[in-house]
Structure formats: structure tokens, C-alpha cells
Short mmCIF file of the C-alpha atoms (twelve columns), coordinates in Angstrom:
data_MODEL
# 
_entry.id   MODEL 
# 
loop_
_atom_site.group_PDB 
_atom_site.id 
_atom_site.type_symbol 
_atom_site.label_atom_id 
_atom_site.label_alt_id 
_atom_site.label_comp_id 
_atom_site.label_asym_id 
_atom_site.label_seq_id 
_atom_site.Cartn_x 
_atom_site.Cartn_y 
_atom_site.Cartn_z 
_atom_site.pdbx_PDB_model_num 
ATOM 1   C CA . MET A 1   0.063   -0.173 -0.175  1 
ATOM 2   C CA . LYS A 2   1.363   3.438  -0.934  1 
ATOM 3   C CA . ILE A 3   0.035   6.441  0.847   1 
ATOM 4   C CA . LEU A 4   0.407   10.296 -0.057  1 
ATOM 5   C CA . SER A 5   0.184   11.773 3.634   1 
ATOM 6   C CA . VAL A 6   -0.917  15.701 3.444   1 
ATOM 7   C CA . GLY A 7   -1.262  18.043 6.400   1 
ATOM 8   C CA . GLY A 8   0.394   20.532 8.818   1 
ATOM 9   C CA . MET A 9   3.321   18.661 10.408  1 
ATOM 10  C CA . ASN A 10  5.623   21.409 12.534  1 
ATOM 11  C CA . GLY A 11  6.218   20.668 15.972  1 
ATOM 12  C CA . LEU A 12  6.601   17.320 18.016  1 
ATOM 13  C CA . SER A 13  3.278   18.079 19.909  1 
ATOM 14  C CA . ASN A 14  1.484   18.183 16.581  1 
ATOM 15  C CA . THR A 15  -1.152  15.668 16.377  1 
ATOM 16  C CA . CYS A 16  -1.104  15.761 12.598  1 
ATOM 17  C CA . LEU A 17  2.587   14.728 12.723  1 
ATOM 18  C CA . HIS A 18  1.547   11.718 14.992  1 
ATOM 19  C CA . ARG A 19  -0.991  10.725 12.937  1 
ATOM 20  C CA . HIS A 20  1.564   10.836 10.006  1 
ATOM 21  C CA . TRP A 21  3.820   8.401  12.075  1 
ATOM 22  C CA . ALA A 22  1.181   6.024  12.409  1 
ATOM 23  C CA . LEU A 23  0.775   5.897  8.488   1 
ATOM 24  C CA . GLU A 24  4.197   5.390  8.089   1 
ATOM 25  C CA . LYS A 25  4.000   2.166  10.100  1 
ATOM 26  C CA . ILE A 26  0.836   1.249  8.270   1 
ATOM 27  C CA . ALA A 27  1.991   1.854  4.696   1 
ATOM 28  C CA . ASP A 28  4.367   -0.059 2.556   1 
ATOM 29  C CA . GLU A 29  5.647   3.443  1.050   1 
ATOM 30  C CA . ILE A 30  4.653   6.902  2.250   1 
ATOM 31  C CA . ASP A 31  5.387   10.398 0.589   1 
ATOM 32  C CA . VAL A 32  4.543   13.582 2.301   1 
ATOM 33  C CA . VAL A 33  3.283   17.127 1.662   1 
ATOM 34  C CA . ASN A 34  3.694   19.382 4.501   1 
ATOM 35  C CA . THR A 35  1.143   22.265 4.533   1 
ATOM 36  C CA . SER A 36  2.426   24.005 7.677   1 
ATOM 37  C CA . GLY A 37  3.851   27.680 6.910   1 
ATOM 38  C CA . PHE A 38  3.675   31.120 7.640   1 
ATOM 39  C CA . THR A 39  0.169   32.541 8.247   1 
ATOM 40  C CA . SER A 40  0.088   35.674 5.620   1 
ATOM 41  C CA . LEU A 41  -1.746  38.932 6.185   1 
ATOM 42  C CA . TRP A 42  -3.917  37.968 3.308   1 
ATOM 43  C CA . TYR A 43  -4.905  34.513 4.621   1 
ATOM 44  C CA . ARG A 44  -5.885  36.124 8.062   1 
ATOM 45  C CA . ILE A 45  -8.084  38.689 5.866   1 
ATOM 46  C CA . ALA A 46  -9.347  35.966 3.873   1 
ATOM 47  C CA . HIS A 47  -10.677 33.910 6.800   1 
ATOM 48  C CA . HIS A 48  -12.153 36.674 8.521   1 
ATOM 49  C CA . LEU A 49  -14.251 37.625 5.415   1 
ATOM 50  C CA . PHE A 50  -15.165 33.934 5.042   1 
ATOM 51  C CA . LEU A 51  -16.385 34.057 8.623   1 
ATOM 52  C CA . TYR A 52  -18.819 37.166 7.661   1 
ATOM 53  C CA . GLY A 53  -20.191 34.644 4.813   1 
ATOM 54  C CA . ILE A 54  -17.917 35.673 1.695   1 
ATOM 55  C CA . PRO A 55  -17.196 32.774 -0.411  1 
ATOM 56  C CA . VAL A 56  -13.330 33.585 -0.710  1 
ATOM 57  C CA . ARG A 57  -10.685 31.112 -0.470  1 
ATOM 58  C CA . ILE A 58  -7.865  31.432 1.870   1 
ATOM 59  C CA . PRO A 59  -4.627  31.258 0.394   1 
ATOM 60  C CA . GLU A 60  -1.979  28.179 0.424   1 
ATOM 61  C CA . ASN A 61  0.944   28.138 2.850   1 
ATOM 62  C CA . ARG A 62  3.586   26.524 0.795   1 
ATOM 63  C CA . ASN A 63  2.428   25.821 -2.893  1 
ATOM 64  C CA . GLU A 64  0.873   22.507 -1.351  1 
ATOM 65  C CA . ASN A 65  -1.496  21.886 -4.395  1 
ATOM 66  C CA . ALA A 66  1.185   22.060 -6.692  1 
ATOM 67  C CA . GLN A 67  3.155   19.472 -4.757  1 
ATOM 68  C CA . ILE A 68  0.239   17.079 -4.400  1 
ATOM 69  C CA . ILE A 69  -0.019  17.270 -8.308  1 
ATOM 70  C CA . GLU A 70  3.607   16.854 -8.791  1 
ATOM 71  C CA . LYS A 71  3.604   13.464 -6.764  1 
ATOM 72  C CA . ILE A 72  0.289   12.351 -8.404  1 
ATOM 73  C CA . ASN A 73  1.882   12.739 -11.820 1 
ATOM 74  C CA . SER A 74  4.896   10.588 -11.065 1 
ATOM 75  C CA . THR A 75  3.860   8.006  -8.425  1 
ATOM 76  C CA . TYR A 76  0.528   6.177  -7.894  1 
ATOM 77  C CA . TYR A 77  -0.997  6.110  -4.436  1 
ATOM 78  C CA . ASP A 78  -3.835  3.885  -3.106  1 
ATOM 79  C CA . ILE A 79  -4.761  6.565  -0.525  1 
ATOM 80  C CA . VAL A 80  -4.311  10.318 -0.279  1 
ATOM 81  C CA . TRP A 81  -4.661  10.957 3.054   1 
ATOM 82  C CA . ILE A 82  -5.343  14.724 3.825   1 
ATOM 83  C CA . ASP A 83  -5.491  16.170 7.410   1 
ATOM 84  C CA . LYS A 84  -7.888  18.871 7.962   1 
ATOM 85  C CA . GLY A 85  -6.942  20.254 4.295   1 
ATOM 86  C CA . VAL A 86  -8.359  23.865 4.567   1 
ATOM 87  C CA . THR A 87  -5.916  25.037 1.830   1 
ATOM 88  C CA . ILE A 88  -6.520  22.179 -0.380  1 
ATOM 89  C CA . PHE A 89  -8.339  23.201 -3.533  1 
ATOM 90  C CA . PRO A 90  -11.503 20.876 -5.264  1 
ATOM 91  C CA . GLU A 91  -9.759  21.327 -8.535  1 
ATOM 92  C CA . THR A 92  -6.552  19.391 -7.062  1 
ATOM 93  C CA . LEU A 93  -8.951  16.637 -5.627  1 
ATOM 94  C CA . GLN A 94  -10.719 16.493 -9.183  1 
ATOM 95  C CA . TYR A 95  -7.277  16.129 -10.795 1 
ATOM 96  C CA . ILE A 96  -6.306  13.175 -8.696  1 
ATOM 97  C CA . LYS A 97  -9.475  11.333 -9.443  1 
ATOM 98  C CA . LYS A 98  -8.968  12.199 -13.120 1 
ATOM 99  C CA . LYS A 99  -5.621  10.880 -13.320 1 
ATOM 100 C CA . SER A 100 -5.722  8.142  -10.705 1 
ATOM 101 C CA . PRO A 101 -9.588  7.040  -10.404 1 
ATOM 102 C CA . LYS A 102 -8.722  4.259  -8.038  1 
ATOM 103 C CA . THR A 103 -6.910  6.392  -5.790  1 
ATOM 104 C CA . LEU A 104 -9.018  6.659  -2.386  1 
ATOM 105 C CA . LEU A 105 -9.484  10.469 -0.976  1 
ATOM 106 C CA . ILE A 106 -9.622  10.452 2.661   1 
ATOM 107 C CA . SER A 107 -10.204 13.359 4.816   1 
ATOM 108 C CA . TYR A 108 -9.584  13.524 8.604   1 
ATOM 109 C CA . SER A 109 -9.856  16.531 11.039  1 
ATOM 110 C CA . PRO A 110 -9.599  16.622 14.724  1 
ATOM 111 C CA . ASP A 111 -11.925 19.831 14.630  1 
ATOM 112 C CA . ASN A 112 -15.635 20.266 14.496  1 
ATOM 113 C CA . MET A 113 -15.501 20.522 10.404  1 
ATOM 114 C CA . ALA A 114 -19.403 21.464 10.595  1 
ATOM 115 C CA . LEU A 115 -18.667 24.975 12.501  1 
ATOM 116 C CA . ARG A 116 -17.639 27.625 9.957   1 
ATOM 117 C CA . HIS A 117 -14.651 28.996 11.965  1 
ATOM 118 C CA . ASN A 118 -12.961 25.552 11.381  1 
ATOM 119 C CA . GLN A 119 -13.892 25.551 7.663   1 
ATOM 120 C CA . SER A 120 -12.626 27.398 4.591   1 
ATOM 121 C CA . GLN A 121 -14.526 28.234 1.035   1 
ATOM 122 C CA . GLN A 122 -12.481 25.599 -0.671  1 
ATOM 123 C CA . TYR A 123 -12.853 22.742 2.203   1 
ATOM 124 C CA . LEU A 124 -16.598 23.213 1.722   1 
ATOM 125 C CA . GLU A 125 -15.948 22.562 -2.138  1 
ATOM 126 C CA . CYS A 126 -13.885 19.585 -1.532  1 
ATOM 127 C CA . ILE A 127 -16.149 17.944 0.949   1 
ATOM 128 C CA . PRO A 128 -18.444 15.931 -1.769  1 
ATOM 129 C CA . LEU A 129 -15.252 15.187 -3.487  1 
ATOM 130 C CA . TYR A 130 -13.673 12.897 -0.467  1 
ATOM 131 C CA . ASP A 131 -14.797 9.153  -0.674  1 
ATOM 132 C CA . TYR A 132 -14.088 8.947  3.292   1 
ATOM 133 C CA . ILE A 133 -14.254 11.694 5.720   1 
ATOM 134 C CA . ILE A 134 -13.137 10.758 9.197   1 
ATOM 135 C CA . THR A 135 -13.929 12.960 12.386  1 
ATOM 136 C CA . ASN A 136 -13.836 12.623 16.099  1 
ATOM 137 C CA . LYS A 137 -17.078 14.402 16.485  1 
ATOM 138 C CA . SER A 138 -19.969 12.094 16.681  1 
ATOM 139 C CA . TYR A 139 -22.364 14.662 16.910  1 
ATOM 140 C CA . ILE A 140 -21.610 16.239 13.371  1 
ATOM 141 C CA . LEU A 141 -22.187 13.196 11.186  1 
ATOM 142 C CA . GLU A 142 -25.685 14.433 9.778   1 
ATOM 143 C CA . ASP A 143 -24.466 18.026 9.511   1 
ATOM 144 C CA . MET A 144 -21.539 17.125 7.605   1 
ATOM 145 C CA . ARG A 145 -23.801 14.877 5.310   1 
ATOM 146 C CA . LYS A 146 -26.046 17.554 4.696   1 
ATOM 147 C CA . LEU A 147 -22.589 19.654 3.365   1 
ATOM 148 C CA . GLY A 148 -22.092 16.933 0.858   1 
ATOM 149 C CA . ALA A 149 -20.055 14.218 2.748   1 
ATOM 150 C CA . LYS A 150 -20.798 10.708 0.648   1 
ATOM 151 C CA . ASP A 151 -19.186 8.704  3.454   1 
ATOM 152 C CA . ILE A 152 -18.273 10.031 7.002   1 
ATOM 153 C CA . ARG A 153 -17.141 7.809  9.737   1 
ATOM 154 C CA . PHE A 154 -16.693 8.571  13.830  1 
ATOM 155 C CA . VAL A 155 -13.552 7.491  15.792  1 
ATOM 156 C CA . ASN A 156 -12.635 8.547  19.147  1 
ATOM 157 C CA . ASN A 157 -9.716  10.617 19.757  1 
ATOM 158 C CA . SER A 158 -6.215  8.977  19.566  1 
ATOM 159 C CA . TYR A 159 -2.845  9.290  21.187  1 
ATOM 160 C CA . GLU A 160 0.877   8.613  20.002  1 
ATOM 161 C CA . SER A 161 2.324   5.686  21.802  1 
ATOM 162 C CA . THR A 162 5.818   7.095  20.870  1 
ATOM 163 C CA . PHE A 163 5.011   10.506 22.536  1 
ATOM 164 C CA . HIS A 164 2.634   9.874  24.814  1 
ATOM 165 C CA . TYR A 165 3.651   7.301  27.280  1 
ATOM 166 C CA . PRO A 166 4.920   7.456  31.002  1 
ATOM 167 C CA . ARG A 167 8.339   8.674  31.696  1 
ATOM 168 C CA . THR A 168 10.891  8.267  34.632  1 
ATOM 169 C CA . LEU A 169 10.642  11.626 36.244  1 
ATOM 170 C CA . THR A 170 13.012  13.576 38.337  1 
ATOM 171 C CA . SER A 171 12.337  15.359 41.820  1 
ATOM 172 C CA . GLU A 172 13.307  18.416 39.123  1 
ATOM 173 C CA . ASP A 173 10.424  17.451 36.895  1 
ATOM 174 C CA . TYR A 174 7.988   17.417 39.557  1 
ATOM 175 C CA . LYS A 175 9.358   20.800 40.825  1 
ATOM 176 C CA . GLU A 176 9.716   22.621 37.304  1 
ATOM 177 C CA . ILE A 177 6.318   21.534 35.605  1 
ATOM 178 C CA . GLY A 178 4.389   19.765 38.270  1 
ATOM 179 C CA . GLY A 179 2.071   20.551 41.261  1 
ATOM 180 C CA . ASP A 180 -1.136  19.464 42.851  1 
ATOM 181 C CA . ILE A 181 -3.425  20.480 40.044  1 
ATOM 182 C CA . GLY A 182 -2.677  21.669 36.650  1 
ATOM 183 C CA . PHE A 183 -3.997  22.610 33.402  1 
ATOM 184 C CA . VAL A 184 -2.059  22.860 29.959  1 
ATOM 185 C CA . GLY A 185 -3.810  24.880 27.439  1 
ATOM 186 C CA . ALA A 186 -5.329  27.691 25.904  1 
ATOM 187 C CA . TRP A 187 -7.895  30.200 27.949  1 
ATOM 188 C CA . GLU A 188 -11.453 29.489 27.587  1 
ATOM 189 C CA . LYS A 189 -14.173 31.365 29.965  1 
ATOM 190 C CA . GLU A 190 -15.614 28.333 31.222  1 
ATOM 191 C CA . ARG A 191 -12.145 26.494 32.250  1 
ATOM 192 C CA . CYS A 192 -10.975 29.641 33.586  1 
ATOM 193 C CA . GLU A 193 -13.957 29.963 36.105  1 
ATOM 194 C CA . SER A 194 -13.496 26.557 37.040  1 
ATOM 195 C CA . ILE A 195 -9.794  26.915 37.698  1 
ATOM 196 C CA . LEU A 196 -10.536 30.394 39.601  1 
ATOM 197 C CA . TYR A 197 -12.954 28.537 41.607  1 
ATOM 198 C CA . LEU A 198 -10.473 25.795 42.750  1 
ATOM 199 C CA . ALA A 199 -8.036  28.708 43.629  1 
ATOM 200 C CA . GLN A 200 -10.588 30.624 45.557  1 
ATOM 201 C CA . HIS A 201 -10.852 27.617 47.995  1 
ATOM 202 C CA . GLY A 202 -7.487  27.225 48.744  1 
ATOM 203 C CA . LEU A 203 -6.161  24.348 46.329  1 
ATOM 204 C CA . ASN A 204 -3.031  25.049 44.483  1 
ATOM 205 C CA . VAL A 205 -3.446  25.110 40.700  1 
ATOM 206 C CA . ARG A 206 -0.785  25.395 37.957  1 
ATOM 207 C CA . VAL A 207 -1.616  26.679 34.397  1 
ATOM 208 C CA . TRP A 208 0.468   26.587 31.744  1 
ATOM 209 C CA . GLY A 209 -0.786  28.360 28.743  1 
ATOM 210 C CA . GLY A 210 0.394   32.032 28.445  1 
ATOM 211 C CA . GLY A 211 -1.991  34.218 26.548  1 
ATOM 212 C CA . LYS A 212 -4.985  35.399 28.098  1 
ATOM 213 C CA . TRP A 213 -4.277  33.542 31.156  1 
ATOM 214 C CA . LEU A 214 -1.617  36.266 32.093  1 
ATOM 215 C CA . LYS A 215 -4.367  38.489 33.038  1 
ATOM 216 C CA . TYR A 216 -4.663  36.248 36.157  1 
ATOM 217 C CA . LYS A 217 -1.291  35.998 37.403  1 
ATOM 218 C CA . GLY A 218 -0.950  36.978 40.896  1 
ATOM 219 C CA . MET A 219 -5.047  37.014 41.404  1 
ATOM 220 C CA . TYR A 220 -4.570  34.374 44.183  1 
ATOM 221 C CA . PRO A 221 -1.771  33.209 46.377  1 
ATOM 222 C CA . CYS A 222 -2.228  29.617 45.152  1 
ATOM 223 C CA . LEU A 223 -2.939  30.200 41.484  1 
ATOM 224 C CA . THR A 224 0.275   30.012 39.541  1 
ATOM 225 C CA . ILE A 225 -0.025  31.276 35.608  1 
ATOM 226 C CA . GLU A 226 3.136   30.338 33.633  1 
ATOM 227 C CA . ASP A 227 4.104   32.433 30.857  1 
ATOM 228 C CA . LYS A 228 3.891   29.957 28.186  1 
ATOM 229 C CA . GLY A 229 2.460   26.744 27.036  1 
ATOM 230 C CA . LEU A 230 4.331   23.371 27.425  1 
ATOM 231 C CA . TYR A 231 5.553   21.699 24.378  1 
ATOM 232 C CA . SER A 232 7.445   18.327 23.165  1 
ATOM 233 C CA . GLU A 233 8.694   16.109 25.973  1 
ATOM 234 C CA . ASN A 234 7.523   18.503 28.719  1 
ATOM 235 C CA . TYR A 235 4.007   18.640 27.590  1 
ATOM 236 C CA . SER A 236 3.827   14.676 27.961  1 
ATOM 237 C CA . LYS A 237 5.796   14.855 31.403  1 
ATOM 238 C CA . SER A 238 3.635   17.429 33.054  1 
ATOM 239 C CA . PHE A 239 0.498   14.908 33.101  1 
ATOM 240 C CA . GLN A 240 2.515   12.828 35.449  1 
ATOM 241 C CA . ALA A 241 4.076   15.543 37.370  1 
ATOM 242 C CA . PHE A 242 0.501   16.895 38.115  1 
ATOM 243 C CA . LYS A 243 -1.329  14.929 41.017  1 
ATOM 244 C CA . ILE A 244 -4.582  15.828 39.129  1 
ATOM 245 C CA . SER A 245 -4.760  16.694 35.456  1 
ATOM 246 C CA . LEU A 246 -7.677  18.741 34.314  1 
ATOM 247 C CA . CYS A 247 -9.548  18.148 31.235  1 
ATOM 248 C CA . PHE A 248 -11.574 20.685 29.724  1 
ATOM 249 C CA . LEU A 249 -13.929 20.798 26.655  1 
ATOM 250 C CA . ARG A 250 -13.808 23.134 23.670  1 
ATOM 251 C CA . LYS A 251 -17.143 24.889 24.433  1 
ATOM 252 C CA . MET A 252 -17.035 26.380 20.919  1 
ATOM 253 C CA . ASN A 253 -17.078 23.004 19.345  1 
ATOM 254 C CA . PHE A 254 -19.359 21.382 21.530  1 
ATOM 255 C CA . ASP A 255 -16.846 18.687 22.449  1 
ATOM 256 C CA . LEU A 256 -17.853 15.424 24.137  1 
ATOM 257 C CA . GLN A 257 -14.280 14.317 24.112  1 
ATOM 258 C CA . THR A 258 -11.028 16.037 23.075  1 
ATOM 259 C CA . THR A 259 -7.152  14.867 22.614  1 
ATOM 260 C CA . ARG A 260 -6.165  15.008 26.242  1 
ATOM 261 C CA . THR A 261 -9.139  12.470 26.950  1 
ATOM 262 C CA . VAL A 262 -6.693  9.974  25.967  1 
ATOM 263 C CA . GLU A 263 -3.392  11.863 26.377  1 
ATOM 264 C CA . ILE A 264 -3.586  12.261 30.115  1 
ATOM 265 C CA . PRO A 265 -4.085  8.679  30.792  1 
ATOM 266 C CA . ALA A 266 -1.738  7.783  28.053  1 
ATOM 267 C CA . CYS A 267 1.187   9.363  29.923  1 
ATOM 268 C CA . GLY A 268 0.314   7.590  33.065  1 
ATOM 269 C CA . GLY A 269 -1.509  10.847 34.521  1 
ATOM 270 C CA . PHE A 270 -4.620  10.991 36.684  1 
ATOM 271 C CA . MET A 271 -7.453  12.678 34.713  1 
ATOM 272 C CA . MET A 272 -9.986  15.096 36.235  1 
ATOM 273 C CA . ALA A 273 -12.378 15.695 33.011  1 
ATOM 274 C CA . GLU A 274 -15.630 17.117 32.385  1 
ATOM 275 C CA . ARG A 275 -18.493 14.398 32.642  1 
ATOM 276 C CA . THR A 276 -20.074 13.266 29.108  1 
ATOM 277 C CA . SER A 277 -21.475 10.172 27.786  1 
ATOM 278 C CA . GLU A 278 -18.439 9.715  25.341  1 
ATOM 279 C CA . HIS A 279 -15.924 10.350 28.587  1 
ATOM 280 C CA . GLN A 280 -18.025 7.550  30.591  1 
ATOM 281 C CA . ALA A 281 -17.805 5.270  27.740  1 
ATOM 282 C CA . MET A 282 -14.271 5.368  26.986  1 
ATOM 283 C CA . PHE A 283 -13.458 5.416  30.809  1 
ATOM 284 C CA . GLU A 284 -15.009 3.968  33.875  1 
ATOM 285 C CA . GLU A 285 -15.671 6.545  36.386  1 
ATOM 286 C CA . GLY A 286 -14.090 6.250  39.467  1 
ATOM 287 C CA . LYS A 287 -11.803 3.642  38.595  1 
ATOM 288 C CA . GLU A 288 -10.133 4.914  35.258  1 
ATOM 289 C CA . ALA A 289 -10.606 8.340  35.650  1 
ATOM 290 C CA . ALA A 290 -12.712 11.081 37.616  1 
ATOM 291 C CA . PHE A 291 -15.170 13.271 36.257  1 
ATOM 292 C CA . PHE A 292 -17.066 16.354 37.321  1 
ATOM 293 C CA . SER A 293 -20.334 18.213 36.301  1 
ATOM 294 C CA . SER A 294 -19.977 21.372 38.216  1 
ATOM 295 C CA . ASN A 295 -17.120 23.486 39.735  1 
ATOM 296 C CA . GLU A 296 -18.946 22.296 43.342  1 
ATOM 297 C CA . GLU A 297 -18.203 18.878 42.462  1 
ATOM 298 C CA . LEU A 298 -14.717 19.468 40.673  1 
ATOM 299 C CA . LEU A 299 -13.766 21.117 44.004  1 
ATOM 300 C CA . GLU A 300 -14.970 18.187 45.857  1 
ATOM 301 C CA . LYS A 301 -13.503 15.569 43.891  1 
ATOM 302 C CA . CYS A 302 -10.036 17.175 43.910  1 
ATOM 303 C CA . LYS A 303 -10.078 17.555 47.599  1 
ATOM 304 C CA . TYR A 304 -10.831 13.877 48.038  1 
ATOM 305 C CA . TYR A 305 -8.348  12.631 45.565  1 
ATOM 306 C CA . LEU A 306 -5.534  15.044 46.624  1 
ATOM 307 C CA . SER A 307 -5.662  13.449 50.174  1 
ATOM 308 C CA . HIS A 308 -6.193  9.696  48.814  1 
ATOM 309 C CA . ASN A 309 -2.905  9.362  47.225  1 
ATOM 310 C CA . GLU A 310 -3.000  5.353  46.549  1 
ATOM 311 C CA . GLU A 311 -6.502  5.565  45.001  1 
ATOM 312 C CA . ARG A 312 -5.368  8.260  42.800  1 
ATOM 313 C CA . LYS A 313 -2.341  6.258  41.651  1 
ATOM 314 C CA . GLU A 314 -4.477  3.072  41.022  1 
ATOM 315 C CA . ILE A 315 -6.814  5.035  38.905  1 
ATOM 316 C CA . ALA A 316 -4.171  6.558  36.972  1 
ATOM 317 C CA . THR A 317 -2.736  2.988  36.469  1 
ATOM 318 C CA . ALA A 318 -5.891  1.668  35.323  1 
ATOM 319 C CA . GLY A 319 -6.648  4.521  32.985  1 
ATOM 320 C CA . LEU A 320 -3.343  3.956  31.493  1 
ATOM 321 C CA . LYS A 321 -4.157  0.182  30.825  1 
ATOM 322 C CA . ARG A 322 -7.518  1.165  29.203  1 
ATOM 323 C CA . CYS A 323 -5.785  3.069  26.638  1 
ATOM 324 C CA . GLN A 324 -3.532  0.341  25.854  1 
ATOM 325 C CA . THR A 325 -6.108  -2.293 25.717  1 
ATOM 326 C CA . SER A 326 -9.009  -0.278 24.217  1 
ATOM 327 C CA . GLY A 327 -7.264  0.346  20.973  1 
ATOM 328 C CA . TYR A 328 -6.864  4.327  21.712  1 
ATOM 329 C CA . SER A 329 -3.464  4.693  20.354  1 
ATOM 330 C CA . ASN A 330 -2.850  6.132  16.636  1 
ATOM 331 C CA . ILE A 331 -1.517  3.057  14.967  1 
ATOM 332 C CA . GLU A 332 -4.698  0.915  16.146  1 
ATOM 333 C CA . THR A 333 -6.966  3.670  15.403  1 
ATOM 334 C CA . LEU A 334 -5.663  4.499  12.063  1 
ATOM 335 C CA . ARG A 335 -5.176  0.800  11.277  1 
ATOM 336 C CA . SER A 336 -8.981  0.238  11.880  1 
ATOM 337 C CA . ILE A 337 -9.846  3.341  9.492   1 
ATOM 338 C CA . ILE A 338 -7.774  2.032  6.715   1 
ATOM 339 C CA . ASN A 339 -8.915  -1.826 7.281   1 
ATOM 340 C CA . TYR A 340 -12.456 -0.206 7.048   1 
ATOM 341 C CA . ILE A 341 -11.939 1.752  3.941   1 
ATOM 342 C CA . ILE A 342 -10.086 -1.170 1.832   1 
ATOM 343 C CA . LYS A 343 -13.082 -3.570 3.014   1 
ATOM 344 C CA . ASN A 344 -15.648 -1.186 1.957   1 
ATOM 345 C CA . SER A 345 -13.975 -0.119 -1.237  1 
ATOM 346 C CA . LYS A 346 -13.725 -3.827 -2.177  1 
ATOM 347 C CA . LYS A 347 -17.302 -4.135 -1.761  1 
ATOM 348 C CA . ASN A 348 -18.063 -1.090 -3.854  1 
# 
């Protein structure tokens, strides 16, 4: 099997890069087109115009459409895997199908692609051209079909087993990146309110994120706001270094799970996550992870698990085992996707 892998792959913490690593293990041969690049002023302007309903295409980052066509002209691919692909033109997909009718076009995105802020004009035009669309948002299947998706499949979020795994931490690691309760990620109103609630009630919370979080620096003695986020190995280490790692969902995407849903336990961390039906299906509550539905419950649960060290460690260990035995890794998730697609394509 030969695969052309297309996506933005800069940065070791990049989940697109992690999926590419899994595809490398699945494919007999693989080529890559990296779409990461400098976001130009025109890109930002075009995106804002699109958000206001104007059907303007955003510009490419690094001439990726021509790169794809060049590779299609020189090599046969069984699969062209496009990760998100907001800068890919429908003309490119049409060319692939004309040049190589048996090549399967697959779109994967970790974002809610039924929402306009995640889309682009060319992405909307591409939706009907993909043979398969893969999403980790179970609730957008019908919306995507209305946008023209021919075959859309839901999968859970996945983790990269060569990047998200338990490390041997030093006392310095615990001091430099850890603490009692921690969160690694961007500011959002609801998650900020929850973190401030914990700090107001005297619990030690540490936030790695920078940006809008800096507004709250020094607000409470037990709230530590770091000037930046965590990346590369320190990102994975932090989930172990914290006694409790908070897992919040992105409200603007209506998430029921997120990448941290699997990354935290896969790294050997104790996960305290918002309670949803999908979280409860993926991890047994009170045995493999802890869940909350209000700030009051979050406070109560944090107090309890901070004072029950052995129970907390047992839950973290069970959460890691659940990741490993339930096929939540990238390699297992993507292999199941590819197997489904191949089997389904042979039927057709």
C-alpha cells in the first residue's frame, strides 16, 4: 500500500504529525506534503471575510496543491490522506480522480468541521469529493452529510504511543512542571472560571498556557500562571508531574471528548475530566478516571483525590491500561480506519 500523507506537521506536539507517524507504520511506502507555513496577512483577512459569509478562498501556505499534483503525476497512490486540508483546492482532488480513479481520497480532522470557524471556502467545495471523511465528533455526522459528505465515519480521539507514554521523572521534573492540580492549554471562559473557583477555595492550581491566562497572574496566592504553554516532551511529562490533570472541553466546538481525554491517561496521569457520555464510555468513572459536572463537584473531587494518594495512583494506572487495551493509540485507530476503507471499497 502506498499513501500520500498531506497535513501541517510542524512541532513534535503536533497531532497531525503523530497521525503521519502511524501512517508510516501502516503503509508499505509513504510520501508527504507538509502544509505548515507562515500565516500571511492575506490568509487572516480571507479567513475573516469567510467567517462573515463571503465565499473567498484562503491562500496556500507553501504551494501544497502543486506539490500534490506533482507527486500524483509521478507516482500511483492507493490512498491520499489529507489532514484537515483547509488550503486544498477542489481542483486538486478532481485532478487526482481524473489522473488516478482508483486512488481513495480520505479527509481526517480533529476539529468540528461542521462549524464555519474551522472551515474554509475550498474545504466546503472539497467535502463532496472525498471518498471518506473521518471525524472524532460523533454529533456532526448528519451535518456533514448535509454539506455533501458521501461516507463519514466517527472514531474516538487517539494518542501517539511513541510520544504519549509514562516517563521516569526526576524530583526536578515534578518541581519545574508539576504540582497538585494542573492544566495545560489555551484560555476559555468556562475553564478559567473552574480554575479560579479551585484557587478561591485554597487549592493549588498551576496553568501552562500564557496568552489570556496572564491576566490572572498573581490573582490568588495558590494560583500559578506560567508565561507559556508546554511542548514536546515536557507536555507529556506534565501529566505525570501533576497529581491531578484537568481535562476541559472546547465549548465553541461542542466537544464530548478531546485529545487530552486519551493523552493524559496514556502518559500515566490522573485525569479529572468534564463528565460526558463519551468520556464515561471510554473510561470507567471512579476506576479509570474521575469526572465532574459542576465547579462544586470539581472542588469536592479534587480535595478527595489529593488526600487519597493510593486510590489516585490506582486510577491513573487503570486509565493507562484502558488506553492500551481499548485501541486508543494512533496506530490502532488509523489501522482500523484503513482496514474499514479497504474492505468497504472492495464491496463497491
